[in-house]
Amino acid sequence: MNSGSNIQVRRLGPGDAATYRTLMLEAYERHPEAFTSSVAERASLPLSWWEARVNPDANAHEMVLGAYKGSRLSGVAGLSFESREKARHKAHLFGMYVPSNLRGGGVGKSLVLAVLEQARKRPGVRLVQLTVTQGNAPAQALYERCGFVPFGVEPFAVALGADFVSKVHMWCDLRVD
Ligand SMILES: CC(C)(COP(=O)(O)OP(=O)(O)OC[C@H]1O[C@@H](n2cnc3c(N)ncnc32)[C@H](O)[C@@H]1OP(=O)(O)O)[C@@H](O)C(=O)NCCC(=O)NCCS
């Protein structure tokens, strides 16, 4: 799969579920404004929930890609597919995370490009959508560099205690290189 200079990206499988869970709980805890799920609700889910998320089936409705530097899982991004007939042309990028000490080295970009590569391989998929919290400049800049375009802002999208954050909705047309 797509790789940067010393970055290898591969699809995670059931054997990666515990490591994936640990990384995502760190993401939800350190960046509550960036994710809609909370650390408390995800920490309470059984390991089987995480195993299902990394189901290796070729037609699974979602997949998670992991970026590796050597044997270390250095970042993750998910891709989900619509099952309804009239929405099957759309896929969604979700759960993008690179630990802070590994950022700025191309891990995020390798993951987004690998997600787009996987979306292109799925028959009938025409575009990928995602949401990013308004003001999350590193993430939005990364998505724009990879071909995503904003198409709207959802106000009051996520509640953070007594506050709310807006979400920028973005899409990438897979027919455009
Ligand atoms: C967003 C995130 C995944 C980026 O990961 P990363 O590994 O640092 O990204 P990369 O090193 O591949 O950088 C990709 C591009 O973004 C740019 N970029 C990186 N950090 C940036 C910053 N702080 N401000 C602006 N641009 C930035 C880089 O210049 C790079 O562009 P280039 O390829 O033209 O040089 C990471 O910051 C992260 O996990 N943040 C916390 C969780 C989060 O916000 N997830 C997204 C939820 S929608």
CSV table of N, CA and C in Angstrom, one decimal, residues 30 33 35 37 41 49 52 57 64 70 78 88-89 105 107 118-119 121 129 142 155-156 158 164 168-170:
chain,number,residue,atom,x,y,z
A,30,ARG,N,-7.0,13.1,24.5
A,30,ARG,CA,-6.2,14.3,24.3
A,30,ARG,C,-6.8,15.4,23.4
A,33,GLU,N,-12.1,17.9,21.3
A,33,GLU,CA,-12.7,18.8,20.4
A,33,GLU,C,-12.7,18.2,19.0
A,35,PHE,N,-13.0,14.9,18.0
A,35,PHE,CA,-13.7,13.7,17.7
A,35,PHE,C,-15.1,13.8,18.3
A,37,SER,N,-16.9,11.1,19.3
A,37,SER,CA,-17.0,10.1,20.3
A,37,SER,C,-16.2,10.6,21.5
A,41,GLU,N,-17.3,6.9,26.5
A,41,GLU,CA,-18.2,5.9,25.8
A,41,GLU,C,-17.4,4.9,25.1
A,49,TRP,N,-15.9,-5.0,20.0
A,49,TRP,CA,-16.4,-3.9,19.1
A,49,TRP,C,-15.2,-3.4,18.3
A,52,ALA,N,-14.5,-5.9,15.5
A,52,ALA,CA,-15.4,-5.8,14.4
A,52,ALA,C,-15.0,-4.6,13.5
A,57,ASP,N,-12.7,-8.7,6.3
A,57,ASP,CA,-13.5,-9.1,5.1
A,57,ASP,C,-13.4,-8.1,4.0
A,64,VAL,N,-9.8,0.0,8.7
A,64,VAL,CA,-8.9,1.0,9.4
A,64,VAL,C,-7.5,0.7,8.8
A,70,GLY,N,8.7,1.2,11.2
A,70,GLY,CA,9.2,0.0,11.8
A,70,GLY,C,8.0,-0.8,12.2
A,78,GLY,N,-9.7,5.7,9.4
A,78,GLY,CA,-10.7,4.8,9.0
A,78,GLY,C,-11.4,5.2,7.8
A,88,ARG,N,-24.3,4.4,-2.1
A,88,ARG,CA,-23.1,3.6,-2.2
A,88,ARG,C,-22.0,4.3,-2.9
A,89,HIS,N,-22.2,5.4,-3.5
A,89,HIS,CA,-21.1,6.1,-4.2
A,89,HIS,C,-20.3,6.9,-3.2
A,105,GLY,N,5.7,14.7,10.1
A,105,GLY,CA,6.7,13.8,9.4
A,105,GLY,C,6.0,13.1,8.2
A,107,VAL,N,3.2,11.2,8.3
A,107,VAL,CA,2.4,10.1,8.6
A,107,VAL,C,0.9,10.3,8.2
A,118,GLN,N,-7.7,3.2,-1.2
A,118,GLN,CA,-8.6,2.2,-0.9
A,118,GLN,C,-10.1,2.5,-1.4
A,119,ALA,N,-10.5,3.7,-1.3
A,119,ALA,CA,-11.8,4.1,-1.7
A,119,ALA,C,-11.9,3.9,-3.3
A,121,LYS,N,-10.5,1.8,-5.0
A,121,LYS,CA,-10.5,0.3,-5.3
A,121,LYS,C,-11.9,-0.3,-5.1
A,129,GLN,N,-16.1,11.6,1.9
A,129,GLN,CA,-16.5,12.8,2.7
A,129,GLN,C,-15.8,12.7,4.0
A,142,LEU,N,-4.1,19.5,5.9
A,142,LEU,CA,-3.7,18.2,5.4
A,142,LEU,C,-4.8,17.7,4.4
A,155,PRO,N,-23.1,24.2,12.1
A,155,PRO,CA,-23.0,24.9,13.4
A,155,PRO,C,-23.5,24.0,14.6
A,156,PHE,N,-22.9,24.2,15.8
A,156,PHE,CA,-23.3,23.4,17.0
A,156,PHE,C,-23.3,21.9,16.7
A,158,VAL,N,-21.0,19.5,17.6
A,158,VAL,CA,-20.6,18.7,18.7
A,158,VAL,C,-20.6,19.5,20.0
A,164,PHE,N,-20.0,24.4,22.3
A,164,PHE,CA,-20.3,23.6,21.1
A,164,PHE,C,-19.2,24.0,20.1
A,168,VAL,N,-16.6,21.5,9.8
A,168,VAL,CA,-16.5,21.7,8.4
A,168,VAL,C,-16.7,20.4,7.6
A,169,HIS,N,-17.6,20.4,6.7
A,169,HIS,CA,-17.8,19.2,5.9
A,169,HIS,C,-16.9,19.3,4.6
A,170,MET,N,-16.2,18.2,4.3
A,170,MET,CA,-15.3,18.3,3.1
A,170,MET,C,-15.6,17.0,2.3
